[in-house]
PDB file of C-alpha atoms in Angstrom:
ATOM      1  CA  UNK D 917      49.283  53.686   5.451  1.00  0.00           C
ATOM      2  CA  UNK D 918      48.076  50.209   4.562  1.00  0.00           C
ATOM      3  CA  UNK D 919      50.762  48.621   6.721  1.00  0.00           C
ATOM      4  CA  UNK D 920      49.779  50.802   9.673  1.00  0.00           C
ATOM      5  CA  UNK D 921      46.111  49.740   9.348  1.00  0.00           C
ATOM      6  CA  UNK D 922      47.079  46.079   9.439  1.00  0.00           C
ATOM      7  CA  UNK D 923      49.220  46.626  12.520  1.00  0.00           C
ATOM      8  CA  UNK D 924      46.308  48.272  14.368  1.00  0.00           C
ATOM      9  CA  UNK D 925      44.085  45.135  14.022  1.00  0.00           C
ATOM     10  CA  UNK D 926      43.989  42.986  17.211  1.00  0.00           C
ATOM     11  CA  UNK D 927      45.717  39.636  17.012  1.00  0.00           C
ATOM     12  CA  UNK D 928      43.970  36.810  18.857  1.00  0.00           C
ATOM     13  CA  UNK D 929      46.377  34.368  20.398  1.00  0.00           C
ATOM     14  CA  UNK D 930      45.550  30.968  21.917  1.00  0.00           C
ATOM     15  CA  UNK D 931      44.705  31.085  25.594  1.00  0.00           C
ATOM     16  CA  UNK D 932      46.736  28.378  27.378  1.00  0.00           C
ATOM     17  CA  UNK D 933      44.565  28.625  30.502  1.00  0.00           C
ATOM     18  CA  UNK D 934      41.417  27.815  28.464  1.00  0.00           C
ATOM     19  CA  UNK D 935      42.547  24.340  27.377  1.00  0.00           C
ATOM     20  CA  UNK D 936      40.660  22.423  30.134  1.00  0.00           C
ATOM     21  CA  UNK D 937      37.495  24.337  29.254  1.00  0.00           C
ATOM     22  CA  UNK D 938      37.993  23.627  25.551  1.00  0.00           C
ATOM     23  CA  UNK D 939      38.178  19.887  26.229  1.00  0.00           C
ATOM     24  CA  UNK D 940      34.957  20.028  28.246  1.00  0.00           C
ATOM     25  CA  UNK D 941      33.241  22.037  25.495  1.00  0.00           C
ATOM     26  CA  UNK D 942      34.246  19.492  22.839  1.00  0.00           C
ATOM     27  CA  UNK D 943      32.740  16.668  24.879  1.00  0.00           C
ATOM     28  CA  UNK D 944      29.537  18.619  25.484  1.00  0.00           C
ATOM     29  CA  UNK D 945      29.280  19.518  21.820  1.00  0.00           C
ATOM     30  CA  UNK D 946      29.595  15.826  20.820  1.00  0.00           C
ATOM     31  CA  UNK D 947      26.486  14.869  22.805  1.00  0.00           C
ATOM     32  CA  UNK D 948      24.639  18.017  21.695  1.00  0.00           C
ATOM     33  CA  UNK D 949      25.095  17.093  18.020  1.00  0.00           C
ATOM     34  CA  UNK D 950      23.777  13.549  18.593  1.00  0.00           C
ATOM     35  CA  UNK D 951      20.707  14.825  20.450  1.00  0.00           C
ATOM     36  CA  UNK D 952      20.124  17.477  17.796  1.00  0.00           C
ATOM     37  CA  UNK D 953      19.897  14.964  14.951  1.00  0.00           C
ATOM     38  CA  UNK D 954      17.739  12.568  16.989  1.00  0.00           C
ATOM     39  CA  UNK D 955      15.186  15.294  17.695  1.00  0.00           C
ATOM     40  CA  UNK D 956      15.281  16.537  14.094  1.00  0.00           C
ATOM     41  CA  UNK D 957      14.611  13.025  12.781  1.00  0.00           C
ATOM     42  CA  UNK D 958      11.583  12.666  15.063  1.00  0.00           C
ATOM     43  CA  UNK D 959      10.093  15.979  13.929  1.00  0.00           C
ATOM     44  CA  UNK D 960      10.678  15.281  10.230  1.00  0.00           C
ATOM     45  CA  UNK D 961       9.096  11.835  10.635  1.00  0.00           C
ATOM     46  CA  UNK D 962       5.858  13.498  11.774  1.00  0.00           C
ATOM     47  CA  UNK D 963       5.973  15.904   8.835  1.00  0.00           C
ATOM     48  CA  UNK D 964       6.424  13.001   6.416  1.00  0.00           C
ATOM     49  CA  UNK D 965       3.540  11.149   8.054  1.00  0.00           C
ATOM     50  CA  UNK D 966       1.184  14.067   7.438  1.00  0.00           C
ATOM     51  CA  UNK D 967       2.275  14.251   3.787  1.00  0.00           C
ATOM     52  CA  UNK D 968       1.641  10.521   3.329  1.00  0.00           C
ATOM     53  CA  UNK D 969      -1.766  10.849   4.965  1.00  0.00           C
ATOM     54  CA  UNK D 970      -3.071  13.975   3.262  1.00  0.00           C
ATOM     55  CA  UNK D 971      -1.607  13.951  -0.255  1.00  0.00           C
ATOM     56  CA  UNK D 972      -0.292  10.430  -0.896  1.00  0.00           C
ATOM     57  CA  UNK D 973      -3.385   8.852   0.773  1.00  0.00           C
ATOM     58  CA  UNK D 974      -1.319   5.875   1.875  1.00  0.00           C
ATOM     59  CA  UNK D 975      -3.601   5.001   4.769  1.00  0.00           C
ATOM     60  CA  UNK D 976      -6.948   5.439   3.005  1.00  0.00           C
ATOM     61  CA  UNK D 977      -8.886   2.182   2.565  1.00  0.00           C
ATOM     62  CA  UNK D 978     -11.663   1.917  -0.060  1.00  0.00           C
ATOM     63  CA  UNK D 979     -15.147   1.616   1.339  1.00  0.00           C
ATOM     64  CA  UNK D 980     -17.341  -1.307   0.337  1.00  0.00           C
ATOM     65  CA  UNK D 981     -20.738  -0.259  -0.950  1.00  0.00           C
ATOM     66  CA  UNK D 982     -23.745  -2.321   0.142  1.00  0.00           C
ATOM     67  CA  UNK D 983     -25.193  -4.387  -2.720  1.00  0.00           C
ATOM     68  CA  UNK D 984     -28.487  -3.141  -4.105  1.00  0.00           C
ATOM     69  CA  UNK D 985     -31.596  -5.116  -3.193  1.00  0.00           C
ATOM     70  CA  UNK D 986     -32.828  -7.276  -6.072  1.00  0.00           C
ATOM     71  CA  UNK D 987     -36.034  -6.136  -7.753  1.00  0.00           C
ATOM     72  CA  UNK D 988     -39.079  -8.299  -7.089  1.00  0.00           C
ATOM     73  CA  UNK D 989     -39.954 -10.640  -9.940  1.00  0.00           C
ATOM     74  CA  UNK D 990     -43.223  -9.881 -11.763  1.00  0.00           C
ATOM     75  CA  UNK D 991     -46.122 -12.208 -10.901  1.00  0.00           C
ATOM     76  CA  UNK D 992     -46.546 -15.105 -13.288  1.00  0.00           C
ATOM     77  CA  UNK D 993     -49.733 -15.413 -15.311  1.00  0.00           C
ATOM     78  CA  UNK D 994     -51.977 -18.346 -14.331  1.00  0.00           C
ATOM     79  CA  UNK D 995     -51.491 -21.278 -16.636  1.00  0.00           C
ATOM     80  CA  UNK D 996     -54.418 -23.251 -18.095  1.00  0.00           C
ATOM     81  CA  UNK D 997     -54.736 -26.910 -17.100  1.00  0.00           C
ATOM     82  CA  UNK D 998     -53.245 -29.315 -19.590  1.00  0.00           C
ATOM     83  CA  UNK D 999     -55.710 -31.004 -21.850  1.00  0.00           C
ATOM     84  CA  UNK D1000     -55.816 -34.752 -22.281  1.00  0.00           C
ATOM     85  CA  UNK D1001     -53.481 -35.814 -25.053  1.00  0.00           C
ATOM     86  CA  UNK D1002     -55.785 -38.559 -26.345  1.00  0.00           C
ATOM     87  CA  UNK D1003     -59.500 -38.954 -25.773  1.00  0.00           C
ATOM     88  CA  UNK D1004     -60.755 -41.993 -23.987  1.00  0.00           C
ATOM     89  CA  UNK D1005     -61.984 -44.984 -25.994  1.00  0.00           C
ATOM     90  CA  UNK D1006     -65.615 -44.599 -27.044  1.00  0.00           C
ATOM     91  CA  UNK D1007     -66.474 -48.195 -27.958  1.00  0.00           C
ATOM     92  CA  UNK D1008     -65.618 -51.779 -27.107  1.00  0.00           C
ATOM     93  CA  UNK D1009     -64.380 -52.261 -30.688  1.00  0.00           C
ATOM     94  CA  UNK D1010     -61.605 -49.710 -30.223  1.00  0.00           C
ATOM     95  CA  UNK D1011     -60.516 -51.381 -26.960  1.00  0.00           C
ATOM     96  CA  UNK D1012     -60.297 -54.797 -28.642  1.00  0.00           C
ATOM     97  CA  UNK D1013     -58.342 -53.397 -31.623  1.00  0.00           C
ATOM     98  CA  UNK D1014     -55.786 -51.704 -29.339  1.00  0.00           C
ATOM     99  CA  UNK D1015     -55.303 -54.844 -27.267  1.00  0.00           C
ATOM    100  CA  UNK D1016     -54.716 -56.878 -30.448  1.00  0.00           C
ATOM    101  CA  UNK D1017     -52.025 -54.488 -31.629  1.00  0.00           C
ATOM    102  CA  UNK D1018     -50.267 -54.511 -28.270  1.00  0.00           C
ATOM    103  CA  UNK D1019     -50.301 -58.340 -27.993  1.00  0.00           C
ATOM    104  CA  UNK D1020     -46.803 -59.872 -27.943  1.00  0.00           C
ATOM    105  CA  UNK D1021     -45.584 -62.248 -30.644  1.00  0.00           C
ATOM    106  CA  UNK D1022     -46.142 -65.959 -29.915  1.00  0.00           C
ATOM    107  CA  UNK D1023     -43.613 -68.667 -30.466  1.00  0.00           C
ATOM    108  CA  UNK D1024     -44.422 -71.706 -32.626  1.00  0.00           C
ATOM    109  CA  UNK D1025     -43.880 -75.144 -31.173  1.00  0.00           C
ATOM    110  CA  UNK D1026     -40.332 -76.272 -31.800  1.00  0.00           C
ATOM    111  CA  UNK D1027     -38.965 -72.743 -32.205  1.00  0.00           C
ATOM    112  CA  UNK D1028     -36.643 -71.196 -29.683  1.00  0.00           C
ATOM    113  CA  UNK D1029     -37.244 -67.549 -30.721  1.00  0.00           C
ATOM    114  CA  UNK D1030     -40.547 -66.069 -31.850  1.00  0.00           C
ATOM    115  CA  UNK D1031     -40.917 -64.713 -35.356  1.00  0.00           C
ATOM    116  CA  UNK D1032     -41.425 -60.960 -35.562  1.00  0.00           C
ATOM    117  CA  UNK D1033     -42.621 -59.373 -38.827  1.00  0.00           C
ATOM    118  CA  UNK D1034     -40.535 -56.525 -40.169  1.00  0.00           C
ATOM    119  CA  UNK D1035     -40.143 -54.626 -43.420  1.00  0.00           C
ATOM    120  CA  UNK D1036     -38.707 -56.879 -46.128  1.00  0.00           C
ATOM    121  CA  UNK D1037     -39.474 -60.259 -44.423  1.00  0.00           C
ATOM    122  CA  UNK D1038     -39.569 -62.002 -41.095  1.00  0.00           C
ATOM    123  CA  UNK D1039     -36.818 -62.587 -38.599  1.00  0.00           C
ATOM    124  CA  UNK D1040     -36.400 -64.355 -35.368  1.00  0.00           C
ATOM    125  CA  UNK D1041     -35.720 -62.379 -32.242  1.00  0.00           C
ATOM    126  CA  UNK D1042     -32.085 -62.612 -31.122  1.00  0.00           C
ATOM    127  CA  UNK D1043     -30.752 -62.612 -34.730  1.00  0.00           C
ATOM    128  CA  UNK D1044     -29.029 -59.537 -36.160  1.00  0.00           C
ATOM    129  CA  UNK D1045     -31.126 -57.689 -38.663  1.00  0.00           C
ATOM    130  CA  UNK D1046     -29.845 -57.430 -42.213  1.00  0.00           C
ATOM    131  CA  UNK D1047     -30.892 -54.706 -44.564  1.00  0.00           C
ATOM    132  CA  UNK D1048     -31.917 -56.013 -47.993  1.00  0.00           C
ATOM    133  CA  UNK D1049     -30.280 -53.045 -49.660  1.00  0.00           C
ATOM    134  CA  UNK D1050     -26.915 -53.548 -47.928  1.00  0.00           C
ATOM    135  CA  UNK D1051     -24.076 -54.101 -50.389  1.00  0.00           C
ATOM    136  CA  UNK D1052     -20.538 -55.326 -49.764  1.00  0.00           C
ATOM    137  CA  UNK D1053     -18.072 -52.536 -49.109  1.00  0.00           C
ATOM    138  CA  UNK D1054     -15.386 -51.973 -51.728  1.00  0.00           C
ATOM    139  CA  UNK D1055     -11.943 -50.743 -50.619  1.00  0.00           C
ATOM    140  CA  UNK D1056     -11.154 -47.161 -51.537  1.00  0.00           C
ATOM    141  CA  UNK D1057      -8.207 -46.634 -53.848  1.00  0.00           C
ATOM    142  CA  UNK D1058      -5.119 -45.288 -52.088  1.00  0.00           C
ATOM    143  CA  UNK D1059      -3.743 -42.025 -53.369  1.00  0.00           C
ATOM    144  CA  UNK D1060      -0.275 -42.276 -54.888  1.00  0.00           C
ATOM    145  CA  UNK D1061       2.169 -39.408 -54.259  1.00  0.00           C
ATOM    146  CA  UNK D1062       2.407 -37.177 -57.290  1.00  0.00           C
ATOM    147  CA  UNK D1063       5.847 -36.895 -58.807  1.00  0.00           C
ATOM    148  CA  UNK D1064       6.997 -33.422 -59.861  1.00  0.00           C
ATOM    149  CA  UNK D1065       7.300 -32.852 -63.625  1.00  0.00           C
ATOM    150  CA  UNK D1066      10.746 -33.222 -65.125  1.00  0.00           C
ATOM    151  CA  UNK D1067      12.910 -30.113 -65.042  1.00  0.00           C
ATOM    152  CA  UNK D1068      11.676 -28.755 -61.707  1.00  0.00           C
ATOM    153  CA  UNK D1069      13.972 -28.654 -58.663  1.00  0.00           C
ATOM    154  CA  UNK D1070      12.767 -30.287 -55.483  1.00  0.00           C
ATOM    155  CA  UNK D1071      12.897 -28.012 -52.407  1.00  0.00           C
ATOM    156  CA  UNK D1072      15.375 -29.105 -49.685  1.00  0.00           C
ATOM    157  CA  UNK D1073      13.957 -30.689 -46.593  1.00  0.00           C
ATOM    158  CA  UNK D1074      13.664 -28.433 -43.605  1.00  0.00           C
ATOM    159  CA  UNK D1075      16.195 -29.024 -40.819  1.00  0.00           C
ATOM    160  CA  UNK D1076      13.450 -28.617 -38.217  1.00  0.00           C
ATOM    161  CA  UNK D1077      11.150 -31.187 -39.764  1.00  0.00           C
ATOM    162  CA  UNK D1078      10.259 -33.859 -37.260  1.00  0.00           C
ATOM    163  CA  UNK D1079      11.837 -31.942 -34.361  1.00  0.00           C
ATOM    164  CA  UNK D1080      10.106 -30.400 -31.363  1.00  0.00           C
ATOM    165  CA  UNK D1081      10.382 -26.624 -31.371  1.00  0.00           C
ATOM    166  CA  UNK D1082      10.664 -24.944 -27.958  1.00  0.00           C
ATOM    167  CA  UNK D1083       7.690 -22.959 -26.758  1.00  0.00           C
ATOM    168  CA  UNK D1084       8.025 -19.146 -26.838  1.00  0.00           C
ATOM    169  CA  UNK D1085       8.760 -17.347 -23.605  1.00  0.00           C
ATOM    170  CA  UNK D1086       5.698 -16.529 -21.576  1.00  0.00           C
ATOM    171  CA  UNK D1087       4.814 -12.854 -21.391  1.00  0.00           C
ATOM    172  CA  UNK D1088       5.280 -11.231 -18.015  1.00  0.00           C
ATOM    173  CA  UNK D1089       2.096 -10.763 -16.069  1.00  0.00           C
ATOM    174  CA  UNK D1090       0.740  -7.251 -16.126  1.00  0.00           C
ATOM    175  CA  UNK D1091       0.285  -5.364 -12.868  1.00  0.00           C
ATOM    176  CA  UNK D1092      -3.388  -5.824 -12.205  1.00  0.00           C
ATOM    177  CA  UNK D1093      -5.187  -3.256  -9.998  1.00  0.00           C
ATOM    178  CA  UNK D1094      -5.622  -4.199  -6.377  1.00  0.00           C
ATOM    179  CA  UNK D1095      -8.954  -5.508  -5.248  1.00  0.00           C
ATOM    180  CA  UNK D1096     -10.769  -3.573  -2.489  1.00  0.00           C
ATOM    181  CA  UNK D1097      -9.913  -6.299   0.037  1.00  0.00           C
ATOM    182  CA  UNK D1098      -6.206  -6.182  -0.879  1.00  0.00           C
ATOM    183  CA  UNK D1099      -6.197  -2.360  -0.735  1.00  0.00           C
ATOM    184  CA  UNK D1100      -7.748  -2.405   2.732  1.00  0.00           C
ATOM    185  CA  UNK D1101      -5.200  -4.980   3.918  1.00  0.00           C
ATOM    186  CA  UNK D1102      -2.326  -2.879   2.562  1.00  0.00           C
ATOM    187  CA  UNK D1103      -3.648   0.316   4.180  1.00  0.00           C
ATOM    188  CA  UNK D1104      -4.068  -1.478   7.520  1.00  0.00           C
ATOM    189  CA  UNK D1105      -0.507  -2.809   7.264  1.00  0.00           C
ATOM    190  CA  UNK D1106       0.899   0.674   6.638  1.00  0.00           C
ATOM    191  CA  UNK D1107      -1.155   2.055   9.518  1.00  0.00           C
ATOM    192  CA  UNK D1108       0.223  -0.544  11.897  1.00  0.00           C
ATOM    193  CA  UNK D1109       3.831   0.040  10.816  1.00  0.00           C
ATOM    194  CA  UNK D1110       3.513   3.834  11.075  1.00  0.00           C
ATOM    195  CA  UNK D1111       1.846   3.685  14.488  1.00  0.00           C
ATOM    196  CA  UNK D1112       4.582   1.392  15.791  1.00  0.00           C
ATOM    197  CA  UNK D1113       7.250   3.792  14.482  1.00  0.00           C
ATOM    198  CA  UNK D1114       5.710   7.114  15.554  1.00  0.00           C
ATOM    199  CA  UNK D1115       4.818   6.158  19.112  1.00  0.00           C
ATOM    200  CA  UNK D1116       8.471   5.560  20.170  1.00  0.00           C
ATOM    201  CA  UNK D1117       9.561   8.581  18.075  1.00  0.00           C
ATOM    202  CA  UNK D1118       7.171  10.775  20.014  1.00  0.00           C
ATOM    203  CA  UNK D1119       8.547   9.650  23.380  1.00  0.00           C
ATOM    204  CA  UNK D1120      12.188   9.787  22.271  1.00  0.00           C
ATOM    205  CA  UNK D1121      11.684  13.224  20.695  1.00  0.00           C
ATOM    206  CA  UNK D1122      10.288  14.777  23.889  1.00  0.00           C
ATOM    207  CA  UNK D1123      12.995  13.293  26.100  1.00  0.00           C
ATOM    208  CA  UNK D1124      15.805  14.152  23.670  1.00  0.00           C
ATOM    209  CA  UNK D1125      14.598  17.761  23.379  1.00  0.00           C
ATOM    210  CA  UNK D1126      14.832  18.194  27.162  1.00  0.00           C
ATOM    211  CA  UNK D1127      18.322  16.700  27.153  1.00  0.00           C
ATOM    212  CA  UNK D1128      19.354  18.931  24.257  1.00  0.00           C
ATOM    213  CA  UNK D1129      18.223  22.088  26.063  1.00  0.00           C
ATOM    214  CA  UNK D1130      20.103  20.987  29.192  1.00  0.00           C
ATOM    215  CA  UNK D1131      23.224  20.240  27.143  1.00  0.00           C
ATOM    216  CA  UNK D1132      23.202  23.682  25.499  1.00  0.00           C
ATOM    217  CA  UNK D1133      22.717  25.279  28.917  1.00  0.00           C
ATOM    218  CA  UNK D1134      25.684  23.286  30.275  1.00  0.00           C
ATOM    219  CA  UNK D1135      27.817  24.383  27.320  1.00  0.00           C
ATOM    220  CA  UNK D1136      26.946  28.022  28.013  1.00  0.00           C
ATOM    221  CA  UNK D1137      27.900  27.692  31.673  1.00  0.00           C
ATOM    222  CA  UNK D1138      31.283  26.188  30.824  1.00  0.00           C
ATOM    223  CA  UNK D1139      31.948  28.995  28.307  1.00  0.00           C
ATOM    224  CA  UNK D1140      31.035  31.624  30.928  1.00  0.00           C
ATOM    225  CA  UNK D1141      33.200  29.973  33.557  1.00  0.00           C
ATOM    226  CA  UNK D1142      36.180  29.882  31.225  1.00  0.00           C
ATOM    227  CA  UNK D1143      35.548  33.489  30.067  1.00  0.00           C
ATOM    228  CA  UNK D1144      35.488  32.391  26.443  1.00  0.00           C
ATOM    229  CA  UNK D1145      33.978  34.162  23.449  1.00  0.00           C
ATOM    230  CA  UNK D1146      30.797  33.244  21.585  1.00  0.00           C
ATOM    231  CA  UNK D1147      28.521  33.884  24.543  1.00  0.00           C
ATOM    232  CA  UNK D1148      25.943  35.805  22.478  1.00  0.00           C
ATOM    233  CA  UNK D1149      25.441  32.958  19.960  1.00  0.00           C
ATOM    234  CA  UNK D1150      25.299  30.348  22.701  1.00  0.00           C
ATOM    235  CA  UNK D1151      22.651  32.335  24.599  1.00  0.00           C
ATOM    236  CA  UNK D1152      20.509  32.560  21.469  1.00  0.00           C
ATOM    237  CA  UNK D1153      20.874  28.826  20.936  1.00  0.00           C
ATOM    238  CA  UNK D1154      19.762  28.093  24.484  1.00  0.00           C
ATOM    239  CA  UNK D1155      16.609  30.209  24.298  1.00  0.00           C
ATOM    240  CA  UNK D1156      15.698  28.762  20.889  1.00  0.00           C
ATOM    241  CA  UNK D1157      16.075  25.270  22.353  1.00  0.00           C
ATOM    242  CA  UNK D1158      13.676  26.216  25.175  1.00  0.00           C
ATOM    243  CA  UNK D1159      11.113  27.529  22.654  1.00  0.00           C
ATOM    244  CA  UNK D1160      11.466  24.301  20.684  1.00  0.00           C
ATOM    245  CA  UNK D1161      10.678  22.272  23.796  1.00  0.00           C
ATOM    246  CA  UNK D1162       7.513  24.324  24.266  1.00  0.00           C
ATOM    247  CA  UNK D1163       6.351  23.572  20.713  1.00  0.00           C
ATOM    248  CA  UNK D1164       6.673  19.796  20.984  1.00  0.00           C
ATOM    249  CA  UNK D1165       5.217  19.160  24.430  1.00  0.00           C
ATOM    250  CA  UNK D1166       1.895  17.236  24.495  1.00  0.00           C
ATOM    251  CA  UNK D1167      -0.118  20.032  26.067  1.00  0.00           C
ATOM    252  CA  UNK D1168      -3.385  18.050  25.863  1.00  0.00           C
ATOM    253  CA  UNK D1169      -2.114  15.961  28.792  1.00  0.00           C
ATOM    254  CA  UNK D1170      -1.750  19.128  30.892  1.00  0.00           C
ATOM    255  CA  UNK D1171      -4.627  21.350  29.743  1.00  0.00           C
ATOM    256  CA  UNK D1172      -7.852  19.536  28.978  1.00  0.00           C
ATOM    257  CA  UNK D1173      -9.192  20.269  25.507  1.00  0.00           C
ATOM    258  CA  UNK D1174      -6.010  22.073  24.379  1.00  0.00           C
ATOM    259  CA  UNK D1175      -4.437  20.000  21.635  1.00  0.00           C
ATOM    260  CA  UNK D1176      -1.154  21.388  20.372  1.00  0.00           C
ATOM    261  CA  UNK D1177       2.246  19.915  19.744  1.00  0.00           C
ATOM    262  CA  UNK D1178       4.519  19.101  16.858  1.00  0.00           C
ATOM    263  CA  UNK D1179       4.858  15.464  17.920  1.00  0.00           C
ATOM    264  CA  UNK D1180       1.160  14.660  17.493  1.00  0.00           C
ATOM    265  CA  UNK D1181      -0.627  11.373  18.052  1.00  0.00           C
ATOM    266  CA  UNK D1182      -1.033   9.303  14.887  1.00  0.00           C
ATOM    267  CA  UNK D1183      -4.532   8.131  15.849  1.00  0.00           C
ATOM    268  CA  UNK D1184      -5.718  11.726  16.220  1.00  0.00           C
ATOM    269  CA  UNK D1185      -4.319  12.529  12.778  1.00  0.00           C
ATOM    270  CA  UNK D1186      -6.228   9.623  11.206  1.00  0.00           C
ATOM    271  CA  UNK D1187      -9.464  10.693  12.905  1.00  0.00           C
ATOM    272  CA  UNK D1188      -9.075  14.298  11.767  1.00  0.00           C
ATOM    273  CA  UNK D1189      -8.236  13.213   8.215  1.00  0.00           C
ATOM    274  CA  UNK D1190     -11.268  10.913   8.092  1.00  0.00           C
ATOM    275  CA  UNK D1191     -13.494  13.756   9.308  1.00  0.00           C
ATOM    276  CA  UNK D1192     -12.108  16.031   6.613  1.00  0.00           C
ATOM    277  CA  UNK D1193     -12.719  13.407   3.914  1.00  0.00           C
ATOM    278  CA  UNK D1194     -16.322  13.035   5.076  1.00  0.00           C
ATOM    279  CA  UNK D1195     -16.798  16.806   4.889  1.00  0.00           C
ATOM    280  CA  UNK D1196     -17.116  17.397   8.629  1.00  0.00           C
ATOM    281  CA  UNK D1197     -14.433  20.131   8.636  1.00  0.00           C
ATOM    282  CA  UNK D1198     -16.471  22.708   6.769  1.00  0.00           C
ATOM    283  CA  UNK D1199     -15.374  26.320   6.901  1.00  0.00           C
ATOM    284  CA  UNK D1200     -12.072  28.161   6.855  1.00  0.00           C
ATOM    285  CA  UNK D1201     -11.208  28.083  10.557  1.00  0.00           C
ATOM    286  CA  UNK D1202     -11.419  24.263  11.070  1.00  0.00           C
ATOM    287  CA  UNK D1203      -9.296  23.738   7.938  1.00  0.00           C
ATOM    288  CA  UNK D1204      -6.705  26.259   9.162  1.00  0.00           C
ATOM    289  CA  UNK D1205      -6.550  24.528  12.547  1.00  0.00           C
ATOM    290  CA  UNK D1206      -6.176  21.140  10.862  1.00  0.00           C
ATOM    291  CA  UNK D1207      -3.238  22.157   8.654  1.00  0.00           C
ATOM    292  CA  UNK D1208      -1.771  24.425  11.335  1.00  0.00           C
ATOM    293  CA  UNK D1209      -1.568  21.680  13.933  1.00  0.00           C
ATOM    294  CA  UNK D1210      -0.422  18.738  11.800  1.00  0.00           C
ATOM    295  CA  UNK D1211       1.723  20.502   9.179  1.00  0.00           C
ATOM    296  CA  UNK D1212       2.664  24.096  10.001  1.00  0.00           C
ATOM    297  CA  UNK D1213       3.570  23.495  13.625  1.00  0.00           C
ATOM    298  CA  UNK D1214       6.018  20.609  12.960  1.00  0.00           C
ATOM    299  CA  UNK D1215       7.651  22.657  10.182  1.00  0.00           C
ATOM    300  CA  UNK D1216       7.987  25.675  12.511  1.00  0.00           C
ATOM    301  CA  UNK D1217       9.506  23.442  15.208  1.00  0.00           C
ATOM    302  CA  UNK D1218      12.007  22.040  12.718  1.00  0.00           C
ATOM    303  CA  UNK D1219      12.937  25.590  11.632  1.00  0.00           C
ATOM    304  CA  UNK D1220      13.431  26.703  15.268  1.00  0.00           C
ATOM    305  CA  UNK D1221      15.593  23.670  15.956  1.00  0.00           C
ATOM    306  CA  UNK D1222      17.671  24.299  12.827  1.00  0.00           C
ATOM    307  CA  UNK D1223      18.231  27.954  13.758  1.00  0.00           C
ATOM    308  CA  UNK D1224      19.241  26.910  17.266  1.00  0.00           C
ATOM    309  CA  UNK D1225      21.773  24.507  15.775  1.00  0.00           C
ATOM    310  CA  UNK D1226      23.211  27.240  13.555  1.00  0.00           C
ATOM    311  CA  UNK D1227      23.640  29.565  16.537  1.00  0.00           C
ATOM    312  CA  UNK D1228      25.225  26.787  18.555  1.00  0.00           C
ATOM    313  CA  UNK D1229      27.706  26.054  15.742  1.00  0.00           C
ATOM    314  CA  UNK D1230      28.655  29.741  15.571  1.00  0.00           C
ATOM    315  CA  UNK D1231      29.195  29.845  19.343  1.00  0.00           C
ATOM    316  CA  UNK D1232      31.319  26.698  19.154  1.00  0.00           C
ATOM    317  CA  UNK D1233      33.531  28.285  16.508  1.00  0.00           C
ATOM    318  CA  UNK D1234      34.019  31.381  18.676  1.00  0.00           C
ATOM    319  CA  UNK D1235      34.647  29.545  21.939  1.00  0.00           C
ATOM    320  CA  UNK D1236      36.668  26.523  20.868  1.00  0.00           C
ATOM    321  CA  UNK D1237      38.156  26.888  17.404  1.00  0.00           C
ATOM    322  CA  UNK D1238      39.610  30.305  18.183  1.00  0.00           C
ATOM    323  CA  UNK D1239      41.486  28.940  21.218  1.00  0.00           C
ATOM    324  CA  UNK D1240      43.177  26.006  19.481  1.00  0.00           C
TER     325      UNK D1240
END
């Protein structure tokens, strides 16, 4: 009975008349795979950009707070006028006594320098003064090195004595936190690099998605013309590719005020993120629209594209691999 059941199963044999169609399908599949991965990379790049913006905060620059105004200084108390240090002379006798004290020393005839009185005697100006209490200096006794007592061992001389020892290795510098100016410069640099990468990815993604849908449609036509199997999977792949194209088109350029599309503009994402950080997106509905447009929609587009690729691979196995 088991042998009879095996004999009843249909045996699929290679179709010799389908070989030209198989060659055409292999060529079409080669370009479809390249376009598939190009479009997938563009969509995943936009998903990664949203993650870096919202949760990594790679593009957020610290704000500089305005310095506080200095407090006014308290008014100073009025100062009293300075009093005269010494009262004026009250009599002619005081004036004469002060002038006598301030009179310069006079030189005697025959002397080159005048004599000036000082404590301990008189001296002539221009001569060095000698203190009467000055005594000749006695040399200090030099200290003799002390010899160790007998019976004690002398320590050996160090091998490094008199030699220059190398300096220890310098410690590595610790990673200091970035200053606000450096953080703003880094955020601006990352913004510039991301904008320059996403703008071409957006254009290439839209064009490659159109080419991918046309390639899948061409593959389906060749399979129908050659009367090959796998038509159901290929039809599903084609319609999924069309739906994917709808999800990534920049509809704001067609319908005014309608912003939707998986390949969003990076500037619009930064503006929406800044508004959310400032608290402008208050409420449930604006938050849902924010995450739905910049996160959920690209993920849904990537899932649709992946399912289209799986269906296309199944149709390729039915139409080509079974006829080899």
